[in-house]
């Protein structure tokens, strides 16, 4: 537990010391939203939701690619000596989760400012973002871990993670559409249960696979 | 660089199977719909057959290459 | 040689049987269209029926009925066939007393075709015309009808002959899943035992599974073009199969981009297991919970529980087994090539 907290602290301290990654993601989100405003002029309903999730996916893809590189946190060898594999990965996973939530909220803010918001049920939408981010960050952490031992991993990580992210995105988009009030769906709880179900399954399998992936 | 051949192989296959219906459609739009759409079943079987045969050919080529390399080593 | 390879021969023979039985067995006769779709109660109506594989002219002792929900019928008082595929049946519709609207099922029966049924062929609305009160509903006497006892595939509207795709398109998806599951099992085995051969087996089965998946997508596309009019629609089953294929493409690209043999095996096995865990709900849960245009869903025809008729099963299950055996054969070839390549690299 202490190790996990320590890894998380290392990640956060690194971001405070070197503002590049936080700044670039923030700039990406605001910039991309502004460009979309220029292109679409107005946007509501399904288009808004689609744009939201696409921008979200691409903003976080940048984040994960360097997560397990030795330039971040302590070097790989040091981590190997002082921390267990599980705590490094879970620490990074938590860090990703915080980041995903942060960028989702920033994106929501930016899109609401520029386009206005079609979301009528904000509570449901936020819950959706919460569960969706949890699932996405599991997938992204796992693929980043797989890609970390490969040279030139940037392309590979996005290649591996986009297909795996699709199931989560499909469900999240569906729930978002319901949250915006475009479709009345009484079975929304089953959708939420499904989304959390895949997320839990992904987390469970991920934890099982961490030891084999960490050794190198 | 070894990614490239695999990608081209899939693209090649994709283009190939998409072109079969396009070619037959060029002859007559309703050909595949005639007699209870039986010709679309024929098209399905053709695709199955053609893809498997192409795949077998590519396997054949791989084996030949390995054989040649072994031969060169000796 | 035959002692070791009997299953390859078996696979090919089974597939040959599927080709012959799947293509030569005729469909049951069916009605493609019956006009008009509506009529007024208490009038007489001429229903123009277009048949498929029917014998309206050659069939002996032909009778036609309109059946209501209470299993009561009115019999056609005359018919005039213009060829085996088309006929006009004249009915006198009785007055309706209790309801405003009734959907009637058309049943045509003759000695060659047995009973041909078109559910909800015509909608009768309450009307004023009262030409013949002599027409009344009678109980449906099934005993006197002819029965078709040949071995035939069922006729379904819009599917027509493409119901035969069950043996090729649907069967190849099933075979693909069996191959992917075998690949998954060997990935798990590799992570437990660290035997490189297991990884090679997993890779081989997955590669052939991908080929089968491409065939599945392509054949589905063709069918969709000539049934729905588009190559691709936004449908749960189609989306899920596309996602599955993307994941396995990513798997094979991961294998190609890692050079070191051991870490390649480790990473790709882990990716295979992880992606399968994400896929399970997609493949097995979502399509069952969402409405779909794809056959084999809800009230739609073709595969799925009550919808898969016995005559289709007789060919469909062998088709799955045959295609799986052929897939296993192809996988063993890929596996042997992989092993040879590894040995060659070691020799250098």
Coordinates of C-alpha atoms in Angstrom, one line a residue:
Chain A
X1 CA 0.0 0.0 0.0
X2 CA 2.8 2.3 0.9
X3 CA 4.7 1.3 -2.2
X4 CA 1.6 2.1 -4.3
X5 CA 1.3 5.5 -2.7
X6 CA 5.0 6.1 -3.2
X7 CA 4.8 5.3 -6.9
X8 CA 1.8 7.5 -7.3
X9 CA 3.7 10.3 -5.5
X10 CA 6.7 9.8 -7.8
X11 CA 4.5 10.2 -10.8
X12 CA 2.7 13.3 -9.5
X13 CA 6.0 14.9 -8.3
X14 CA 7.5 14.3 -11.8
X15 CA 4.5 16.1 -13.3
X16 CA 4.9 19.1 -11.0
X17 CA 8.6 19.3 -11.7
X18 CA 8.2 18.9 -15.4
X19 CA 5.0 20.5 -16.6
X20 CA 5.2 19.3 -20.2
X21 CA 2.9 16.3 -20.2
X22 CA 0.1 18.0 -18.1
X23 CA 0.4 21.2 -20.2
X24 CA 0.4 19.3 -23.5
X25 CA -2.7 17.3 -22.6
X26 CA -4.5 20.5 -21.5
X27 CA -3.5 22.3 -24.6
X28 CA -4.5 19.4 -26.8
X29 CA -7.9 19.3 -25.2
X30 CA -8.6 23.0 -25.5
X31 CA -7.0 23.3 -28.9
X32 CA -8.8 20.3 -30.3
X33 CA -12.1 21.5 -29.0
X34 CA -11.5 24.9 -30.5
X35 CA -10.6 23.5 -33.9
X36 CA -13.8 21.3 -33.8
X37 CA -15.7 24.5 -33.0
X38 CA -14.2 26.1 -36.1
X39 CA -15.0 23.0 -38.2
X40 CA -18.5 22.1 -37.0
X41 CA -19.7 25.6 -36.0
X42 CA -22.6 24.0 -34.0
X43 CA -22.8 20.6 -32.6
X44 CA -25.4 18.9 -30.5
X45 CA -26.8 15.5 -29.6
X46 CA -25.0 12.4 -30.9
X47 CA -22.3 14.4 -32.7
X48 CA -21.3 16.2 -29.4
X49 CA -21.1 12.8 -27.6
X50 CA -19.1 11.2 -30.4
X51 CA -16.6 14.1 -30.5
X52 CA -16.3 14.0 -26.7
X53 CA -15.3 10.4 -26.6
X54 CA -13.0 10.6 -29.6
X55 CA -11.1 13.6 -28.2
X56 CA -11.0 11.9 -24.8
X57 CA -9.5 8.7 -26.3
X58 CA -6.8 10.6 -28.3
X59 CA -5.9 12.9 -25.4
X60 CA -5.2 10.0 -23.1
X61 CA -3.4 7.9 -25.7
X62 CA -0.6 10.5 -25.5
X63 CA -0.4 10.1 -21.8
X64 CA 0.1 6.4 -21.4
X65 CA 2.7 5.9 -24.1
X66 CA 5.6 7.0 -21.8
X67 CA 4.1 5.7 -18.6
X68 CA 6.6 2.9 -18.0
X69 CA 9.6 4.6 -19.5
X70 CA 12.6 4.9 -17.2
X71 CA 12.7 8.7 -17.6
X72 CA 9.6 8.9 -15.5
X73 CA 9.7 8.0 -11.8
X74 CA 12.7 5.9 -10.7
X75 CA 14.6 4.0 -13.2
X76 CA 13.5 0.5 -14.0
X77 CA 16.3 -1.2 -12.1
X78 CA 15.6 0.8 -9.0
X79 CA 11.9 0.0 -9.2
X80 CA 12.7 -3.7 -9.7
X81 CA 14.8 -3.7 -6.5
X82 CA 12.6 -1.5 -4.2
X83 CA 9.1 -2.1 -5.4
X84 CA 7.0 -5.1 -6.2
X85 CA 5.6 -5.4 -9.8
X86 CA 2.1 -5.2 -8.6
X87 CA 2.6 -2.0 -6.7
X88 CA 4.3 -0.2 -9.6
X89 CA 1.6 -1.1 -12.0
X90 CA -1.2 -0.4 -9.6
X91 CA 0.4 3.0 -8.7
X92 CA 0.7 3.9 -12.4
X93 CA -2.8 2.7 -13.0
X94 CA -4.1 5.0 -10.2
X95 CA -2.1 7.8 -11.6
X96 CA -3.6 7.2 -15.1
X97 CA -7.1 7.1 -13.5
X98 CA -6.6 10.5 -11.9
X99 CA -5.3 11.8 -15.2
X100 CA -8.2 10.4 -17.2
X101 CA -10.7 11.9 -14.8
X102 CA -9.0 15.2 -14.9
X103 CA -8.8 15.3 -18.7
X104 CA -12.5 14.1 -19.0
X105 CA -13.6 17.0 -16.7
X106 CA -11.5 19.5 -18.6
X107 CA -12.8 18.2 -21.9
X108 CA -16.4 18.4 -20.6
X109 CA -15.7 22.0 -19.4
X110 CA -14.1 23.0 -22.7
X111 CA -16.9 21.5 -24.8
X112 CA -19.6 23.0 -22.6
X113 CA -18.0 26.4 -23.0
X114 CA -17.5 26.2 -26.8
X115 CA -20.6 24.2 -27.8
X116 CA -23.0 24.2 -24.9
X117 CA -23.9 20.9 -23.3
X118 CA -26.6 18.5 -24.5
X119 CA -26.3 16.5 -21.3
X120 CA -29.6 16.6 -19.4
X121 CA -28.7 13.9 -16.8
X122 CA -25.3 15.2 -15.5
X123 CA -25.2 12.7 -12.7
X124 CA -25.5 9.7 -15.0
X125 CA -23.0 11.2 -17.4
X126 CA -20.4 11.7 -14.6
X127 CA -21.0 8.2 -13.4
X128 CA -20.5 7.0 -17.0
X129 CA -17.2 9.0 -17.2
X130 CA -16.1 7.5 -13.9
X131 CA -16.7 3.8 -14.9
X132 CA -15.6 4.4 -18.5
X133 CA -12.3 6.0 -17.4
X134 CA -11.7 3.1 -15.0
X135 CA -12.1 0.6 -17.8
X136 CA -10.1 2.6 -20.4
X137 CA -7.3 3.3 -18.0
X138 CA -7.1 -0.5 -17.2
X139 CA -6.8 -1.2 -20.9
X140 CA -4.3 1.6 -21.5
X141 CA -2.1 0.6 -18.5
X142 CA -2.0 -3.0 -19.7
X143 CA -1.1 -2.1 -23.3
X144 CA 1.5 0.4 -22.1
X145 CA 3.0 -2.3 -19.9
X146 CA 3.1 -4.6 -22.9
X147 CA 4.6 -1.9 -25.1
X148 CA 7.1 -0.8 -22.5
X149 CA 9.6 -3.5 -23.3
X150 CA 9.4 -2.9 -27.0
X151 CA 11.5 -0.3 -28.8
X152 CA 9.6 2.3 -30.8
X153 CA 6.5 1.5 -28.7
X154 CA 4.4 4.6 -29.3
X155 CA 2.7 3.4 -32.4
X156 CA 2.4 -0.1 -31.0
X157 CA 0.7 1.0 -27.8
X158 CA -2.0 3.0 -29.7
X159 CA -2.4 0.1 -32.1
X160 CA -2.9 -2.4 -29.3
X161 CA -5.1 -0.2 -27.1
X162 CA -7.6 1.2 -29.7
X163 CA -9.3 -2.1 -30.5
X164 CA -9.4 -3.0 -26.8
X165 CA -10.8 0.4 -25.9
X166 CA -13.6 0.1 -28.5
X167 CA -15.9 -2.1 -26.3
X168 CA -15.7 0.4 -23.5
X169 CA -16.3 3.3 -25.8
X170 CA -19.3 1.7 -27.5
X171 CA -21.0 1.1 -24.1
X172 CA -20.0 4.6 -22.8
X173 CA -21.4 6.3 -25.9
X174 CA -24.6 4.4 -25.6
X175 CA -25.0 5.4 -22.0
X176 CA -24.0 9.0 -22.8
X177 CA -26.8 9.2 -25.5
X178 CA -29.2 8.1 -22.8
X179 CA -27.8 10.7 -20.4
X180 CA -28.4 13.4 -23.0
X181 CA -32.0 12.5 -23.1
X182 CA -32.0 11.7 -26.9
X183 CA -33.2 8.2 -26.2
X184 CA -35.4 7.0 -23.4
X185 CA -34.0 3.8 -22.2
X186 CA -35.3 2.0 -19.2
X187 CA -32.6 -0.7 -19.3
X188 CA -29.9 1.8 -18.5
X189 CA -28.9 0.0 -15.4
X190 CA -28.1 -3.2 -17.3
X191 CA -25.8 -1.1 -19.5
X192 CA -24.1 0.3 -16.5
X193 CA -23.8 -3.1 -15.0
X194 CA -22.3 -4.4 -18.3
X195 CA -19.8 -1.6 -18.4
X196 CA -18.7 -2.2 -14.8
X197 CA -18.7 -5.9 -15.5
X198 CA -16.2 -5.7 -18.4
X199 CA -14.1 -3.2 -16.3
X200 CA -14.0 -5.5 -13.3
X201 CA -13.1 -8.5 -15.6
X202 CA -10.4 -6.5 -17.3
X203 CA -8.9 -5.4 -13.9
X204 CA -9.0 -9.0 -12.6
X205 CA -7.3 -10.5 -15.6
X206 CA -4.9 -7.5 -15.7
X207 CA -3.8 -8.1 -12.1
X208 CA -3.3 -11.8 -12.9
X209 CA -1.1 -11.0 -15.9
X210 CA 1.1 -8.3 -14.2
X211 CA 3.8 -10.6 -12.8
X212 CA 4.4 -12.2 -16.2
X213 CA 4.5 -8.9 -18.0
X214 CA 6.8 -7.1 -15.6
X215 CA 9.7 -9.5 -15.9
X216 CA 12.1 -8.6 -18.6
Chain B
X1 CA 9.9 -3.4 -41.1
X2 CA 8.5 -6.9 -40.6
X3 CA 5.1 -5.4 -39.8
X4 CA 4.8 -4.3 -43.4
X5 CA 4.4 -7.7 -45.1
X6 CA 1.7 -8.7 -42.7
X7 CA -0.3 -5.5 -43.2
X8 CA 0.0 -5.7 -47.0
X9 CA -1.1 -9.3 -46.8
X10 CA -4.3 -8.3 -45.0
X11 CA -4.9 -5.3 -47.2
X12 CA -4.3 -7.5 -50.3
X13 CA -6.8 -10.1 -49.0
X14 CA -9.4 -7.4 -48.2
X15 CA -9.1 -5.8 -51.6
X16 CA -9.3 -9.2 -53.2
X17 CA -12.5 -10.3 -51.6
X18 CA -14.2 -7.0 -52.0
X19 CA -13.4 -7.0 -55.7
X20 CA -15.1 -10.3 -56.3
X21 CA -18.7 -9.0 -55.7
X22 CA -17.8 -5.7 -57.4
X23 CA -16.8 -7.5 -60.6
X24 CA -19.8 -9.7 -60.7
X25 CA -22.0 -6.7 -60.0
X26 CA -20.6 -5.0 -63.0
X27 CA -22.1 -7.6 -65.3
X28 CA -25.7 -7.2 -64.0
X29 CA -27.0 -5.8 -60.8
X30 CA -29.7 -8.4 -60.5
X31 CA -27.6 -11.4 -61.4
X32 CA -26.9 -12.3 -57.7
X33 CA -30.5 -11.7 -56.8
X34 CA -31.9 -14.0 -59.5
X35 CA -33.5 -17.4 -58.6
X36 CA -33.9 -16.8 -55.0
X37 CA -30.5 -15.2 -54.5
X38 CA -28.8 -18.5 -55.0
X39 CA -25.8 -16.8 -56.7
X40 CA -25.0 -14.9 -53.5
X41 CA -24.6 -18.3 -51.9
X42 CA -22.3 -19.3 -54.7
X43 CA -20.4 -16.1 -54.1
X44 CA -20.0 -16.9 -50.5
X45 CA -18.7 -20.4 -51.2
X46 CA -16.4 -18.9 -53.9
X47 CA -14.9 -16.5 -51.4
X48 CA -14.4 -19.2 -48.8
X49 CA -12.6 -21.3 -51.4
X50 CA -10.5 -18.5 -52.9
X51 CA -9.3 -17.2 -49.6
X52 CA -8.4 -20.7 -48.3
X53 CA -6.5 -21.4 -51.6
X54 CA -4.7 -18.1 -51.5
X55 CA -3.7 -18.8 -47.9
X56 CA -2.5 -22.2 -48.8
X57 CA -0.4 -20.8 -51.6
X58 CA 1.2 -18.3 -49.2
X59 CA 2.0 -21.1 -46.8
X60 CA 3.5 -23.0 -49.7
X61 CA 5.7 -20.1 -50.5
X62 CA 6.9 -19.8 -46.9
X63 CA 7.8 -23.5 -46.8
X64 CA 9.7 -23.1 -50.0
X65 CA 11.6 -20.2 -48.6
X66 CA 12.6 -22.1 -45.5
X67 CA 13.7 -25.1 -47.6
X68 CA 15.8 -22.9 -49.7
X69 CA 17.4 -21.2 -46.7
X70 CA 18.2 -24.6 -45.1
X71 CA 19.7 -25.7 -48.4
X72 CA 21.9 -22.7 -48.5
X73 CA 23.1 -23.4 -45.0
X74 CA 24.2 -26.8 -45.9
Chain C
X1 CA 0.4 -42.2 -43.3
X2 CA -3.4 -42.5 -43.3
X3 CA -3.3 -43.6 -39.7
X4 CA -2.1 -40.2 -38.6
X5 CA -3.9 -38.1 -41.1
X6 CA -7.4 -39.6 -41.1
X7 CA -8.9 -36.5 -39.5
X8 CA -7.7 -34.3 -42.3
X9 CA -9.4 -36.6 -44.8
X10 CA -12.5 -36.7 -42.5
X11 CA -12.6 -32.9 -42.5
X12 CA -12.5 -32.7 -46.3
X13 CA -15.1 -35.4 -46.7
X14 CA -17.4 -33.8 -44.2
X15 CA -17.0 -30.5 -46.0
X16 CA -17.7 -32.2 -49.3
X17 CA -20.9 -33.7 -47.8
X18 CA -21.9 -30.2 -46.6
X19 CA -21.3 -28.8 -50.1
X20 CA -23.4 -31.5 -51.8
X21 CA -26.2 -31.7 -49.2
X22 CA -26.2 -27.9 -48.6
X23 CA -26.5 -27.0 -52.3
X24 CA -28.6 -29.9 -53.7
X25 CA -31.3 -30.1 -51.2
X26 CA -34.2 -28.0 -52.5
X27 CA -36.1 -25.5 -50.4
X28 CA -39.6 -26.1 -49.3
X29 CA -42.2 -24.3 -51.4
X30 CA -43.1 -20.8 -50.2
X31 CA -45.1 -17.7 -51.0
X32 CA -43.0 -14.7 -51.9
X33 CA -45.9 -12.3 -52.2
X34 CA -49.7 -12.1 -52.0
X35 CA -51.6 -9.1 -53.1
X36 CA -53.7 -7.2 -52.1
X37 CA -52.5 -6.7 -48.5
X38 CA -55.9 -5.4 -47.2
X39 CA -59.5 -6.2 -47.8
X40 CA -62.9 -5.2 -46.4
X41 CA -65.0 -7.7 -44.5
X42 CA -68.2 -8.9 -46.1
X43 CA -66.8 -8.6 -49.7
X44 CA -65.1 -11.0 -52.0
X45 CA -61.4 -10.7 -52.7
X46 CA -59.1 -12.2 -55.3
X47 CA -55.7 -12.8 -53.8
X48 CA -52.9 -12.9 -56.3
X49 CA -50.2 -15.3 -55.0
X50 CA -46.6 -15.5 -56.2
X51 CA -45.0 -18.8 -55.2
X52 CA -41.4 -20.1 -55.0
X53 CA -40.8 -23.8 -55.8
X54 CA -44.5 -24.3 -55.8
X55 CA -46.7 -26.4 -58.1
X56 CA -49.9 -24.4 -58.3
X57 CA -50.7 -25.9 -61.7
X58 CA -49.3 -29.5 -61.4
X59 CA -50.4 -30.1 -57.9
X60 CA -53.6 -32.2 -57.5
X61 CA -56.6 -31.4 -55.3
X62 CA -55.4 -27.9 -54.4
X63 CA -57.2 -26.0 -51.7
X64 CA -56.5 -22.6 -50.1
X65 CA -57.6 -21.2 -46.8
X66 CA -57.5 -18.0 -44.8
X67 CA -57.0 -18.7 -41.2
X68 CA -57.7 -16.5 -38.2
X69 CA -56.2 -16.5 -34.7
X70 CA -58.9 -18.8 -33.4
X71 CA -57.9 -21.6 -35.8
X72 CA -60.9 -21.0 -37.9
X73 CA -60.8 -20.9 -41.7
X74 CA -62.6 -19.9 -44.8
X75 CA -61.9 -21.9 -47.9
X76 CA -61.3 -20.4 -51.3
X77 CA -64.2 -20.9 -53.6
X78 CA -62.1 -21.0 -56.8
X79 CA -58.6 -20.6 -58.1
X80 CA -57.0 -19.8 -61.4
X81 CA -53.4 -20.8 -61.8
X82 CA -51.2 -19.2 -64.5
X83 CA -48.2 -21.5 -64.2
X84 CA -46.7 -23.2 -61.2
X85 CA -45.5 -20.0 -59.6
X86 CA -48.5 -17.9 -59.7
X87 CA -52.2 -18.3 -59.0
X88 CA -55.3 -16.2 -58.1
X89 CA -57.5 -17.4 -55.3
X90 CA -61.0 -16.0 -54.7
X91 CA -62.4 -15.8 -51.2
X92 CA -65.7 -14.6 -49.9
X93 CA -65.0 -12.8 -46.6
X94 CA -67.7 -13.2 -43.9
X95 CA -68.9 -10.2 -41.9
X96 CA -67.0 -9.3 -38.9
X97 CA -69.0 -8.7 -35.7
X98 CA -66.7 -8.6 -32.7
X99 CA -63.5 -6.9 -34.0
X100 CA -62.4 -4.0 -36.1
X101 CA -59.4 -5.6 -37.7
X102 CA -58.1 -9.1 -38.3
X103 CA -54.8 -10.4 -39.7
X104 CA -55.4 -13.6 -41.7
X105 CA -52.9 -16.3 -42.5
X106 CA -52.9 -17.7 -46.0
X107 CA -52.6 -21.5 -46.4
X108 CA -52.3 -23.2 -49.7
X109 CA -52.3 -27.0 -49.9
X110 CA -51.8 -29.4 -52.8
X111 CA -50.5 -32.9 -53.4
X112 CA -47.0 -31.9 -54.5
X113 CA -46.3 -29.0 -52.1
X114 CA -48.0 -29.9 -48.9
X115 CA -49.0 -26.9 -46.9
X116 CA -47.6 -23.5 -47.9
X117 CA -48.1 -20.9 -45.2
X118 CA -47.8 -17.1 -45.4
X119 CA -48.4 -15.6 -41.9
X120 CA -50.4 -12.4 -41.8
X121 CA -50.9 -12.3 -45.5
X122 CA -53.9 -10.0 -45.5
X123 CA -55.5 -7.5 -43.1
X124 CA -59.3 -7.5 -43.1
X125 CA -61.0 -4.3 -41.8
X126 CA -64.6 -4.0 -40.8
X127 CA -66.7 -2.8 -43.7
X128 CA -70.2 -2.3 -45.0
X129 CA -70.2 -4.4 -48.1
X130 CA -72.3 -7.5 -47.5
X131 CA -72.4 -9.6 -50.6
X132 CA -72.6 -13.1 -49.2
X133 CA -73.5 -14.0 -45.7
X134 CA -73.3 -17.6 -46.8
X135 CA -69.5 -17.4 -46.0
X136 CA -68.8 -18.5 -42.5
X137 CA -65.8 -19.4 -40.4
X138 CA -65.3 -23.2 -40.1
X139 CA -63.0 -25.2 -37.8
X140 CA -59.7 -26.0 -39.5
X141 CA -59.6 -29.7 -40.4
X142 CA -55.9 -30.5 -40.7
X143 CA -56.4 -34.3 -41.2
X144 CA -57.5 -34.0 -44.8
X145 CA -54.5 -32.0 -46.0
X146 CA -51.5 -33.2 -47.8
X147 CA -48.1 -33.3 -46.1
X148 CA -44.7 -32.8 -47.7
X149 CA -42.4 -35.5 -46.4
X150 CA -39.2 -34.8 -48.4
X151 CA -36.0 -33.7 -46.8
X152 CA -36.0 -30.0 -47.5
X153 CA -34.7 -26.8 -46.1
X154 CA -37.3 -24.3 -44.8
X155 CA -38.3 -21.4 -46.9
X156 CA -38.1 -18.0 -45.3
X157 CA -39.1 -14.7 -46.9
X158 CA -36.2 -12.4 -47.7
X159 CA -33.7 -15.2 -47.0
X160 CA -34.9 -17.5 -49.8
X161 CA -31.9 -19.6 -51.0
X162 CA -29.5 -17.7 -48.9
X163 CA -30.6 -19.8 -45.9
X164 CA -27.9 -22.1 -47.2
X165 CA -25.4 -19.6 -46.0
X166 CA -26.0 -21.1 -42.6
X167 CA -23.6 -23.9 -43.6
X168 CA -20.9 -21.6 -44.8
X169 CA -21.0 -18.1 -43.3
X170 CA -22.4 -19.0 -39.9
X171 CA -20.3 -22.2 -39.7
X172 CA -17.1 -20.4 -40.5
X173 CA -17.7 -18.0 -37.6
X174 CA -18.3 -21.0 -35.3
X175 CA -15.1 -22.6 -36.6
X176 CA -13.2 -19.3 -36.0
X177 CA -14.3 -19.2 -32.4
X178 CA -13.2 -22.8 -31.8
X179 CA -9.8 -21.9 -33.3
X180 CA -9.5 -18.7 -31.2
X181 CA -10.4 -20.6 -28.0
X182 CA -7.8 -23.3 -28.7
X183 CA -5.3 -20.5 -29.3
X184 CA -6.3 -18.9 -25.9
X185 CA -5.9 -22.3 -24.1
X186 CA -2.4 -22.6 -25.5
X187 CA -1.5 -19.0 -24.6
X188 CA -2.5 -19.8 -21.0
X189 CA -0.5 -23.1 -21.2
X190 CA 2.5 -21.1 -22.4
X191 CA 2.4 -18.7 -19.5
X192 CA 2.1 -21.6 -17.0
X193 CA 4.7 -23.9 -18.5
X194 CA 6.9 -21.6 -20.5
X195 CA 7.2 -24.0 -23.4
X196 CA 7.8 -22.2 -26.7
X197 CA 6.0 -24.8 -28.6
X198 CA 2.7 -23.9 -26.9
X199 CA 3.2 -20.3 -28.0
X200 CA 3.7 -21.4 -31.6
X201 CA 0.5 -23.5 -31.4
X202 CA -1.4 -20.5 -30.1
X203 CA 0.0 -18.2 -32.8
X204 CA -0.8 -20.7 -35.5
X205 CA -4.4 -21.2 -34.4
X206 CA -5.0 -17.5 -34.0
X207 CA -3.6 -16.8 -37.5
X208 CA -5.9 -19.3 -39.1
X209 CA -8.7 -17.9 -37.0
X210 CA -8.0 -14.5 -38.4
X211 CA -8.2 -15.9 -42.0
X212 CA -11.5 -17.5 -41.1
X213 CA -12.7 -14.2 -39.6
X214 CA -11.9 -12.4 -42.9
X215 CA -13.9 -15.0 -44.8
X216 CA -16.7 -14.6 -42.3
X217 CA -16.7 -10.8 -42.7
X218 CA -16.5 -11.0 -46.5
X219 CA -19.2 -13.6 -46.9
X220 CA -21.4 -11.6 -44.5
X221 CA -20.8 -8.5 -46.6
X222 CA -21.9 -10.1 -49.8
X223 CA -25.0 -11.5 -48.2
X224 CA -25.8 -8.1 -46.7
X225 CA -25.4 -6.4 -50.0
X226 CA -28.0 -8.5 -51.7
X227 CA -30.4 -8.6 -48.8
X228 CA -30.1 -5.3 -47.0
X229 CA -28.6 -3.4 -49.9
X230 CA -25.4 -2.3 -48.1
X231 CA -22.1 -3.8 -47.5
X232 CA -22.1 -2.8 -43.8
X233 CA -24.7 -1.6 -41.4
X234 CA -24.6 -0.4 -37.8
X235 CA -25.7 -3.6 -36.2
X236 CA -24.5 -5.2 -32.9
X237 CA -23.3 -8.4 -34.4
X238 CA -21.4 -6.7 -37.2
X239 CA -19.8 -4.2 -34.8
X240 CA -18.7 -6.9 -32.4
X241 CA -17.2 -9.1 -35.1
X242 CA -15.3 -6.0 -36.4
X243 CA -14.0 -5.2 -33.0
X244 CA -12.9 -8.9 -32.5
X245 CA -11.1 -8.8 -35.8
X246 CA -9.3 -5.6 -35.0
X247 CA -8.1 -7.0 -31.7
X248 CA -6.7 -10.1 -33.4
X249 CA -5.0 -7.9 -36.1
X250 CA -3.4 -6.0 -33.3
X251 CA -2.3 -9.4 -31.8
X252 CA -0.6 -10.5 -35.0
X253 CA 1.1 -7.1 -35.4
X254 CA 2.3 -7.3 -31.8
X255 CA 3.9 -10.6 -32.6
X256 CA 5.6 -9.2 -35.7
X257 CA 7.0 -6.1 -33.9
X258 CA 8.7 -7.9 -31.0
X259 CA 12.0 -9.4 -32.1
X260 CA 13.1 -11.4 -29.0
X261 CA 11.5 -14.8 -29.2
X262 CA 10.9 -15.2 -25.5
X263 CA 9.4 -11.8 -24.8
X264 CA 7.4 -12.1 -28.0
X265 CA 5.8 -15.2 -26.7
X266 CA 5.2 -13.7 -23.2
X267 CA 3.8 -10.4 -24.4
X268 CA 1.5 -11.9 -27.1
X269 CA 0.2 -14.6 -24.8
X270 CA -0.6 -12.0 -22.2
X271 CA -2.3 -9.8 -24.8
X272 CA -4.3 -12.7 -26.1
X273 CA -5.6 -13.6 -22.7
X274 CA -6.4 -10.0 -21.8
X275 CA -8.1 -9.2 -25.0
X276 CA -10.2 -12.3 -24.8
X277 CA -11.4 -11.3 -21.4
X278 CA -12.5 -8.0 -22.9
X279 CA -14.1 -9.8 -25.8
X280 CA -16.2 -12.3 -23.9
X281 CA -19.0 -9.9 -22.9
X282 CA -19.0 -8.5 -26.4
X283 CA -19.4 -11.7 -28.2
X284 CA -21.6 -13.6 -25.8
X285 CA -23.6 -11.0 -23.9
X286 CA -24.2 -7.9 -25.9
X287 CA -25.7 -9.4 -29.1
X288 CA -28.2 -11.3 -27.0
X289 CA -29.3 -8.2 -25.1
X290 CA -29.8 -5.8 -28.1
X291 CA -32.1 -5.9 -31.0
X292 CA -30.5 -6.9 -34.2
X293 CA -31.4 -7.0 -37.9
X294 CA -29.1 -10.0 -38.3
X295 CA -30.8 -13.3 -38.9
X296 CA -30.8 -15.6 -35.9
X297 CA -32.1 -13.0 -33.5
X298 CA -35.5 -12.7 -31.9
X299 CA -38.2 -13.4 -34.4
X300 CA -35.7 -13.2 -37.3
X301 CA -35.1 -16.3 -39.4
X302 CA -32.0 -18.6 -39.6
X303 CA -29.9 -19.6 -36.7
X304 CA -30.8 -19.5 -33.1
X305 CA -32.5 -21.9 -30.8
X306 CA -36.0 -22.6 -32.0
X307 CA -35.3 -21.1 -35.4
X308 CA -32.7 -23.7 -36.5
X309 CA -34.8 -26.4 -37.9
X310 CA -33.8 -30.0 -37.8
X311 CA -33.2 -30.2 -41.6
X312 CA -30.7 -27.3 -41.2
X313 CA -29.0 -28.9 -38.2
X314 CA -28.3 -32.1 -40.2
X315 CA -26.0 -30.0 -42.4
X316 CA -25.0 -27.2 -40.1
X317 CA -23.3 -29.2 -37.3
X318 CA -21.2 -31.3 -39.8
X319 CA -20.3 -28.0 -41.5
X320 CA -18.9 -26.6 -38.2
X321 CA -17.0 -29.8 -37.5
X322 CA -15.7 -30.0 -41.1
X323 CA -14.5 -26.4 -41.2
X324 CA -12.9 -26.7 -37.8
X325 CA -11.0 -29.8 -38.9
X326 CA -9.8 -28.0 -42.0
X327 CA -8.8 -25.1 -39.8
X328 CA -6.9 -27.3 -37.4
X329 CA -5.1 -28.8 -40.4
X330 CA -4.1 -25.4 -41.7
X331 CA -3.0 -24.4 -38.2
X332 CA -0.7 -27.4 -37.9
X333 CA 0.9 -26.3 -41.2
X334 CA 1.5 -22.8 -39.8
X335 CA 2.8 -24.3 -36.5
X336 CA 5.3 -26.5 -38.3
X337 CA 6.5 -23.5 -40.4
X338 CA 6.9 -21.5 -37.2
X339 CA 9.0 -24.2 -35.5
X340 CA 11.2 -24.6 -38.7
X341 CA 11.8 -20.8 -38.7
X342 CA 12.8 -20.8 -35.1
X343 CA 15.2 -23.7 -35.7
X344 CA 16.7 -21.9 -38.6
X345 CA 17.2 -18.7 -36.5
X346 CA 18.9 -20.9 -33.8
X347 CA 21.2 -22.5 -36.4
X348 CA 22.5 -19.1 -37.4

